Amino acid sequence: MTQQKSEQEKRSQWNYEHLSEVLEEVKKEGYDKVALQGPDGIKDELINYADKLRDNGIEPVMIGASTFGACGIADEKAERMGADALIHVGHTRFLHPEGADMDDFNVYYLPYREDRDLMGVLEEHYEEIEEDTVGLVGVTQYMDRAEKAREFLEEKGFEVVEGKTGLRTTEPGQVLGCDAGAAHNIAEKVEAFVFLGSGHFHPSQVSETGEKVYVVDPYEEYIWVEPPNSLDDETQAEHARVIKHKNKKKWGIVTSSKKGQNYQRAVQIAKEKLEEHGKDVYVFVEDRIFEPDYKGYGIDIYVNCACPRMTKDWQDLAFVSVDSLKVLDEVEINHD
Ligand code: SF4
């Protein structure tokens, strides 16, 4: 077994494909109260799972708020309710990018796999892929078919570079909104990426590798192309927001109390950079981060040290990434 494979197995520990497998484990451990958590869109399924737990003599506890990723495991809420374990439905296990412990509570991860004809789309449209050597990446919902897709592409004469995990992910080739490391890790070896999934958000992260991304989209039912570096405009817009507020004295930093979105090191880096430029810095923490909560403090610009996906979402206040603060080094600042 190669070192990479054993690391892979270690990382995917706690990921399951079927509730029956989780039930087996839960019964083996003798747990009698188990919490259930999942995203919007599969809440009816969570109720079915609760019924199945009860049928097996296990008391379910429902976590009310929906979840956007396994970064937000509700371990504290489950523990407070006296549950022995948590079943997190919808996502694979998430690794904290700053190394914080995500394993101090029993969590079973049951990723949601989208039942759409992904392979049909690939089989019908693969000839649109012009390059010979490709990297195969995608979102959790379709990664159960990654091996099949790889075999198909190889049969058709493509060289498919073996996928790796990213910083936060546990399935090879898997991409999150906050982690396209799986693509960056093999970018030098490929001429383009084949992406399993839909929407622009994840493919645009992959395009930051500088490569073209062929999106095998089971919603649109064809393969479309995300051009290389398609996030450049957004990055420019973020830099413009920093420049617009460069003379403001008060700056906020926002992080989340969600376990996988609590980025203390990022907070420290942002704080030091802002203080270096003479700013008064206020650090805020909240579970879910909504723009209206940050109005009224007399602060117009906040640095996002939580889910990076939120950076472009705010409308009235400016919300920028830690990375964009480097722009402050290049401009003249006046606090008079
Ligand atoms: S993009 Fe945001 S919500 Fe999704 S896994 Fe990353 S931190 Fe969590």
GROMACS .gro file of C-alpha atoms and ligand atoms in nm:
model
  344
    1MET     CA    1   0.000   0.000   0.000
    2THR     CA    2   0.151   0.335  -0.099
    3GLN     CA    3   0.189   0.614   0.156
    4GLN     CA    4  -0.059   0.823  -0.046
    5LYS     CA    5  -0.319   0.546  -0.033
    6SER     CA    6  -0.292   0.494   0.341
    7GLU     CA    7  -0.320   0.871   0.394
    8GLN     CA    8  -0.626   0.858   0.168
    9GLU     CA    9  -0.788   0.586   0.375
   10LYS     CA   10  -0.714   0.773   0.695
   11ARG     CA   11  -0.877   1.085   0.553
   12SER     CA   12  -1.194   0.915   0.432
   13GLN     CA   13  -1.249   0.738   0.766
   14TRP     CA   14  -1.594   0.828   0.895
   15ASN     CA   15  -1.738   0.870   0.541
   16TYR     CA   16  -2.021   0.624   0.466
   17GLU     CA   17  -2.238   0.565   0.159
   18HIS     CA   18  -2.553   0.421   0.319
   19LEU     CA   19  -2.747   0.478   0.640
   20SER     CA   20  -2.749   0.101   0.701
   21GLU     CA   21  -2.368   0.108   0.740
   22VAL     CA   22  -2.393   0.390   0.993
   23LEU     CA   23  -2.671   0.210   1.181
   24GLU     CA   24  -2.453  -0.098   1.207
   25GLU     CA   25  -2.172   0.109   1.361
   26VAL     CA   26  -2.403   0.298   1.596
   27LYS     CA   27  -2.554  -0.028   1.724
   28LYS     CA   28  -2.211  -0.184   1.763
   29GLU     CA   29  -2.108   0.112   1.981
   30GLY     CA   30  -2.427   0.081   2.184
   31TYR     CA   31  -2.530   0.444   2.133
   32ASP     CA   32  -2.891   0.511   2.228
   33LYS     CA   33  -2.930   0.878   2.131
   34VAL     CA   34  -2.799   1.013   1.799
   35ALA     CA   35  -2.837   1.358   1.640
   36LEU     CA   36  -2.912   1.418   1.271
   37GLN     CA   37  -2.801   1.719   1.069
   38GLY     CA   38  -2.823   1.802   0.698
   39PRO     CA   39  -2.867   2.070   0.431
   40ASP     CA   40  -3.185   2.218   0.287
   41GLY     CA   41  -3.330   2.007   0.010
   42ILE     CA   42  -3.301   1.674   0.191
   43LYS     CA   43  -3.488   1.754   0.511
   44ASP     CA   44  -3.763   1.501   0.430
   45GLU     CA   45  -3.488   1.242   0.399
   46LEU     CA   46  -3.362   1.339   0.746
   47ILE     CA   47  -3.707   1.265   0.885
   48ASN     CA   48  -3.692   0.921   0.719
   49TYR     CA   49  -3.353   0.865   0.878
   50ALA     CA   50  -3.493   0.967   1.219
   51ASP     CA   51  -3.770   0.709   1.176
   52LYS     CA   52  -3.513   0.444   1.090
   53LEU     CA   53  -3.308   0.530   1.399
   54ARG     CA   54  -3.620   0.498   1.613
   55ASP     CA   55  -3.710   0.164   1.447
   56ASN     CA   56  -3.371   0.045   1.567
   57GLY     CA   57  -3.426   0.158   1.924
   58ILE     CA   58  -3.214   0.473   1.891
   59GLU     CA   59  -3.358   0.810   1.995
   60PRO     CA   60  -3.306   1.074   1.725
   61VAL     CA   61  -3.234   1.443   1.792
   62MET     CA   62  -3.296   1.676   1.496
   63ILE     CA   63  -3.064   1.973   1.443
   64GLY     CA   64  -3.293   2.251   1.319
   65ALA     CA   65  -3.066   2.476   1.117
   66SER     CA   66  -2.959   2.352   0.778
   67THR     CA   67  -2.591   2.309   0.706
   68PHE     CA   68  -2.384   2.428   0.412
   69GLY     CA   69  -2.090   2.197   0.467
   70ALA     CA   70  -1.923   1.960   0.709
   71CYS     CA   71  -1.733   2.268   0.829
   72GLY     CA   72  -2.045   2.331   1.037
   73ILE     CA   73  -2.085   2.004   1.228
   74ALA     CA   74  -2.332   2.052   1.513
   75ASP     CA   75  -2.130   1.854   1.764
   76GLU     CA   76  -2.184   2.098   2.052
   77LYS     CA   77  -2.561   2.105   2.003
   78ALA     CA   78  -2.572   1.725   1.982
   79GLU     CA   79  -2.366   1.693   2.297
   80ARG     CA   80  -2.582   1.944   2.482
   81MET     CA   81  -2.885   1.729   2.400
   82GLY     CA   82  -2.711   1.425   2.546
   83ALA     CA   83  -2.654   1.254   2.211
   84ASP     CA   84  -2.370   1.005   2.186
   85ALA     CA   85  -2.301   1.077   1.821
   86LEU     CA   86  -2.400   1.290   1.523
   87ILE     CA   87  -2.488   1.178   1.171
   88HIS     CA   88  -2.393   1.460   0.935
   89VAL     CA   89  -2.581   1.406   0.611
   90GLY     CA   90  -2.488   1.571   0.280
   91HIS     CA   91  -2.112   1.616   0.299
   92THR     CA   92  -1.791   1.424   0.348
   93ARG     CA   93  -1.565   1.469   0.646
   94PHE     CA   94  -1.401   1.814   0.654
   95LEU     CA   95  -1.043   1.874   0.766
   96HIS     CA   96  -0.968   2.204   0.937
   97PRO     CA   97  -0.721   2.406   0.725
   98GLU     CA   98  -0.550   2.539   1.038
   99GLY     CA   99  -0.529   2.192   1.192
  100ALA     CA  100  -0.795   2.234   1.465
  101ASP     CA  101  -0.936   1.907   1.599
  102MET     CA  102  -1.252   1.804   1.410
  103ASP     CA  103  -1.258   1.456   1.565
  104ASP     CA  104  -1.334   1.517   1.931
  105PHE     CA  105  -1.697   1.404   1.893
  106ASN     CA  106  -1.837   1.093   1.722
  107VAL     CA  107  -1.949   1.209   1.379
  108TYR     CA  108  -2.062   0.980   1.097
  109TYR     CA  109  -2.054   1.149   0.755
  110LEU     CA  110  -2.311   1.040   0.502
  111PRO     CA  111  -2.252   1.241   0.180
  112TYR     CA  112  -2.548   1.308  -0.044
  113ARG     CA  113  -2.509   1.167  -0.396
  114GLU     CA  114  -2.720   1.333  -0.661
  115ASP     CA  115  -2.921   1.085  -0.864
  116ARG     CA  116  -2.873   1.245  -1.207
  117ASP     CA  117  -2.740   1.093  -1.528
  118LEU     CA  118  -2.386   1.227  -1.510
  119MET     CA  119  -2.235   0.936  -1.703
  120GLY     CA  120  -2.494   0.976  -1.981
  121VAL     CA  121  -2.383   1.339  -2.029
  122LEU     CA  122  -2.015   1.240  -2.036
  123GLU     CA  123  -2.075   0.953  -2.279
  124GLU     CA  124  -2.273   1.170  -2.517
  125HIS     CA  125  -2.049   1.478  -2.516
  126TYR     CA  126  -1.693   1.363  -2.431
  127GLU     CA  127  -1.573   1.440  -2.786
  128GLU     CA  128  -1.593   1.811  -2.701
  129ILE     CA  129  -1.290   1.766  -2.474
  130GLU     CA  130  -1.000   1.875  -2.695
  131GLU     CA  131  -0.700   1.805  -2.470
  132ASP     CA  132  -0.538   1.461  -2.425
  133THR     CA  133  -0.426   1.481  -2.062
  134VAL     CA  134  -0.690   1.580  -1.811
  135GLY     CA  135  -0.741   1.600  -1.437
  136LEU     CA  136  -1.070   1.470  -1.301
  137VAL     CA  137  -1.233   1.672  -1.024
  138GLY     CA  138  -1.584   1.738  -0.900
  139VAL     CA  139  -1.822   1.804  -0.615
  140THR     CA  140  -1.923   1.555  -0.346
  141GLN     CA  141  -2.263   1.487  -0.507
  142TYR     CA  142  -2.095   1.311  -0.801
  143MET     CA  143  -1.765   1.180  -0.665
  144ASP     CA  144  -1.915   0.833  -0.623
  145ARG     CA  145  -1.900   0.816  -1.005
  146ALA     CA  146  -1.547   0.954  -1.042
  147GLU     CA  147  -1.391   0.611  -1.089
  148LYS     CA  148  -1.645   0.520  -1.358
  149ALA     CA  149  -1.583   0.853  -1.535
  150ARG     CA  150  -1.208   0.796  -1.521
  151GLU     CA  151  -1.239   0.446  -1.668
  152PHE     CA  152  -1.462   0.577  -1.946
  153LEU     CA  153  -1.225   0.861  -2.039
  154GLU     CA  154  -0.926   0.625  -2.041
  155GLU     CA  155  -1.114   0.383  -2.267
  156LYS     CA  156  -1.166   0.674  -2.506
  157GLY     CA  157  -0.792   0.744  -2.514
  158PHE     CA  158  -0.752   1.027  -2.260
  159GLU     CA  159  -0.477   1.024  -2.005
  160VAL     CA  160  -0.644   1.092  -1.671
  161VAL     CA  161  -0.407   1.207  -1.399
  162GLU     CA  162  -0.484   1.041  -1.067
  163GLY     CA  163  -0.665   1.278  -0.832
  164LYS     CA  164  -0.543   1.387  -0.491
  165THR     CA  165  -0.724   1.533  -0.194
  166GLY     CA  166  -0.715   1.903  -0.108
  167LEU     CA  167  -0.638   2.066   0.225
  168ARG     CA  168  -0.991   2.025   0.363
  169THR     CA  169  -1.126   1.731   0.161
  170THR     CA  170  -1.131   1.354   0.205
  171GLU     CA  171  -1.214   1.221  -0.143
  172PRO     CA  172  -0.952   1.232  -0.423
  173GLY     CA  173  -1.047   1.496  -0.680
  174GLN     CA  174  -1.315   1.647  -0.455
  175VAL     CA  175  -1.353   2.024  -0.472
  176LEU     CA  176  -1.524   2.248  -0.214
  177GLY     CA  177  -1.615   2.615  -0.245
  178CYS     CA  178  -1.322   2.682  -0.013
  179ASP     CA  179  -1.079   2.423  -0.143
  180ALA     CA  180  -0.977   2.354  -0.502
  181GLY     CA  181  -0.652   2.201  -0.374
  182ALA     CA  182  -0.739   1.873  -0.546
  183ALA     CA  183  -0.702   2.057  -0.878
  184HIS     CA  184  -0.403   2.273  -0.781
  185ASN     CA  185  -0.216   1.961  -0.665
  186ILE     CA  186  -0.212   1.809  -1.015
  187ALA     CA  187  -0.242   2.123  -1.230
  188GLU     CA  188   0.115   2.103  -1.359
  189LYS     CA  189   0.055   1.757  -1.501
  190VAL     CA  190  -0.268   1.828  -1.693
  191GLU     CA  191  -0.374   2.026  -2.002
  192ALA     CA  192  -0.733   2.077  -1.881
  193PHE     CA  193  -0.975   1.967  -1.611
  194VAL     CA  194  -1.291   1.761  -1.642
  195PHE     CA  195  -1.528   1.869  -1.367
  196LEU     CA  196  -1.823   1.659  -1.246
  197GLY     CA  197  -2.097   1.894  -1.127
  198SER     CA  198  -2.288   2.207  -1.214
  199GLY     CA  199  -2.296   2.585  -1.155
  200HIS     CA  200  -2.005   2.830  -1.198
  201PHE     CA  201  -1.894   2.857  -0.839
  202HIS     CA  202  -1.684   2.540  -0.806
  203PRO     CA  203  -1.552   2.532  -1.167
  204SER     CA  204  -1.438   2.894  -1.129
  205GLN     CA  205  -1.227   2.789  -0.828
  206VAL     CA  206  -1.071   2.514  -1.041
  207SER     CA  207  -1.004   2.763  -1.323
  208GLU     CA  208  -0.768   2.945  -1.085
  209THR     CA  209  -0.516   2.675  -1.176
  210GLY     CA  210  -0.487   2.859  -1.509
  211GLU     CA  211  -0.644   2.567  -1.699
  212LYS     CA  212  -0.964   2.533  -1.897
  213VAL     CA  213  -1.240   2.343  -1.712
  214TYR     CA  214  -1.486   2.116  -1.896
  215VAL     CA  215  -1.797   2.097  -1.681
  216VAL     CA  216  -1.993   1.772  -1.718
  217ASP     CA  217  -2.323   1.920  -1.610
  218PRO     CA  218  -2.609   1.678  -1.534
  219TYR     CA  219  -2.855   1.968  -1.486
  220GLU     CA  220  -2.785   2.136  -1.823
  221GLU     CA  221  -2.722   1.791  -1.976
  222TYR     CA  222  -2.417   1.895  -2.174
  223ILE     CA  223  -2.050   1.979  -2.129
  224TRP     CA  224  -1.970   2.350  -2.110
  225VAL     CA  225  -1.639   2.530  -2.059
  226GLU     CA  226  -1.528   2.751  -1.770
  227PRO     CA  227  -1.235   2.957  -1.905
  228PRO     CA  228  -0.898   2.974  -1.725
  229ASN     CA  229  -0.874   3.222  -1.434
  230SER     CA  230  -1.240   3.318  -1.450
  231LEU     CA  231  -1.229   3.465  -1.098
  232ASP     CA  232  -0.995   3.746  -1.200
  233ASP     CA  233  -1.278   4.003  -1.227
  234GLU     CA  234  -1.404   3.922  -0.878
  235THR     CA  235  -1.055   3.954  -0.736
  236GLN     CA  236  -1.019   4.295  -0.902
  237ALA     CA  237  -1.356   4.403  -0.759
  238GLU     CA  238  -1.244   4.299  -0.411
  239HIS     CA  239  -0.921   4.497  -0.445
  240ALA     CA  240  -1.131   4.795  -0.551
  241ARG     CA  241  -1.336   4.763  -0.230
  242VAL     CA  242  -1.020   4.767  -0.019
  243ILE     CA  243  -0.893   5.076  -0.203
  244LYS     CA  244  -1.228   5.251  -0.160
  245HIS     CA  245  -1.210   5.207   0.219
  246LYS     CA  246  -0.833   5.241   0.262
  247ASN     CA  247  -0.859   5.563   0.467
  248LYS     CA  248  -1.123   5.428   0.710
  249LYS     CA  249  -0.981   5.397   1.062
  250LYS     CA  250  -1.219   5.129   1.197
  251TRP     CA  251  -1.211   4.785   1.036
  252GLY     CA  252  -1.391   4.468   1.142
  253ILE     CA  253  -1.281   4.108   1.116
  254VAL     CA  254  -1.547   3.840   1.110
  255THR     CA  255  -1.501   3.473   1.190
  256SER     CA  256  -1.752   3.200   1.260
  257SER     CA  257  -1.807   2.996   1.574
  258LYS     CA  258  -1.871   2.698   1.344
  259LYS     CA  259  -1.594   2.455   1.414
  260GLY     CA  260  -1.461   2.428   1.057
  261GLN     CA  261  -1.505   2.798   0.983
  262ASN     CA  262  -1.331   2.935   1.289
  263TYR     CA  263  -1.002   3.053   1.142
  264GLN     CA  264  -0.799   3.201   1.428
  265ARG     CA  265  -0.473   3.210   1.234
  266ALA     CA  266  -0.640   3.402   0.952
  267VAL     CA  267  -0.784   3.645   1.209
  268GLN     CA  268  -0.435   3.700   1.348
  269ILE     CA  269  -0.283   3.758   1.004
  270ALA     CA  270  -0.559   4.004   0.907
  271LYS     CA  271  -0.534   4.186   1.242
  272GLU     CA  272  -0.158   4.227   1.216
  273LYS     CA  273  -0.180   4.354   0.859
  274LEU     CA  274  -0.449   4.609   0.947
  275GLU     CA  275  -0.272   4.727   1.261
  276GLU     CA  276   0.049   4.764   1.060
  277HIS     CA  277  -0.148   5.020   0.856
  278GLY     CA  278  -0.273   5.203   1.167
  279LYS     CA  279  -0.629   5.065   1.175
  280ASP     CA  280  -0.845   5.013   1.484
  281VAL     CA  281  -0.948   4.650   1.453
  282TYR     CA  282  -1.258   4.482   1.604
  283VAL     CA  283  -1.292   4.101   1.587
  284PHE     CA  284  -1.646   3.961   1.565
  285VAL     CA  285  -1.767   3.604   1.599
  286GLU     CA  286  -2.107   3.452   1.515
  287ASP     CA  287  -2.241   3.115   1.407
  288ARG     CA  288  -2.413   3.214   1.081
  289ILE     CA  289  -2.293   3.540   0.934
  290PHE     CA  290  -2.553   3.782   0.801
  291GLU     CA  291  -2.474   4.133   0.678
  292PRO     CA  292  -2.753   4.307   0.880
  293ASP     CA  293  -2.586   4.196   1.207
  294TYR     CA  294  -2.281   4.407   1.117
  295LYS     CA  295  -2.466   4.730   1.048
  296GLY     CA  296  -2.478   4.990   1.326
  297TYR     CA  297  -2.122   4.948   1.454
  298GLY     CA  298  -1.998   5.241   1.246
  299ILE     CA  299  -1.771   5.006   1.055
  300ASP     CA  300  -1.798   5.000   0.677
  301ILE     CA  301  -1.555   4.725   0.586
  302TYR     CA  302  -1.513   4.374   0.728
  303VAL     CA  303  -1.255   4.107   0.656
  304ASN     CA  304  -1.393   3.760   0.610
  305CYS     CA  305  -1.216   3.497   0.820
  306ALA     CA  306  -1.499   3.242   0.795
  307CYS     CA  307  -1.642   3.066   0.489
  308PRO     CA  308  -1.466   3.224   0.189
  309ARG     CA  309  -1.778   3.165  -0.015
  310MET     CA  310  -1.946   3.462   0.151
  311THR     CA  311  -1.697   3.728   0.042
  312LYS     CA  312  -1.893   3.841  -0.260
  313ASP     CA  313  -2.238   3.817  -0.101
  314TRP     CA  314  -2.270   4.145   0.093
  315GLN     CA  315  -2.452   4.436  -0.063
  316ASP     CA  316  -2.422   4.751   0.154
  317LEU     CA  317  -2.110   4.690   0.360
  318ALA     CA  318  -1.779   4.588   0.209
  319PHE     CA  319  -1.670   4.231   0.280
  320VAL     CA  320  -1.324   4.132   0.164
  321SER     CA  321  -1.084   3.839   0.193
  322VAL     CA  322  -0.764   3.837   0.396
  323ASP     CA  323  -0.566   3.802   0.076
  324SER     CA  324  -0.705   4.127  -0.065
  325LEU     CA  325  -0.546   4.323   0.225
  326LYS     CA  326  -0.210   4.306   0.047
  327VAL     CA  327  -0.342   4.593  -0.165
  328LEU     CA  328  -0.298   4.819   0.142
  329ASP     CA  329   0.079   4.777   0.103
  330GLU     CA  330   0.064   4.944  -0.236
  331VAL     CA  331  -0.146   5.254  -0.165
  332GLU     CA  332  -0.110   5.573   0.035
  333ILE     CA  333  -0.326   5.576   0.352
  334ASN     CA  334  -0.454   5.890   0.515
  335HIS     CA  335  -0.641   5.879   0.850
  336ASP     CA  336  -0.684   6.258   0.893
  337SF4     S1  337  -1.720   2.664   0.111
  337SF4    FE1  338  -1.787   2.740   0.310
  337SF4     S2  339  -1.969   2.616   0.360
  337SF4    FE2  340  -1.855   2.508   0.196
  337SF4     S3  341  -1.719   2.365   0.307
  337SF4    FE3  342  -1.604   2.553   0.268
  337SF4     S4  343  -1.626   2.676   0.456
  337SF4    FE4  344  -1.788   2.520   0.456
   0.00000   0.00000   0.00000
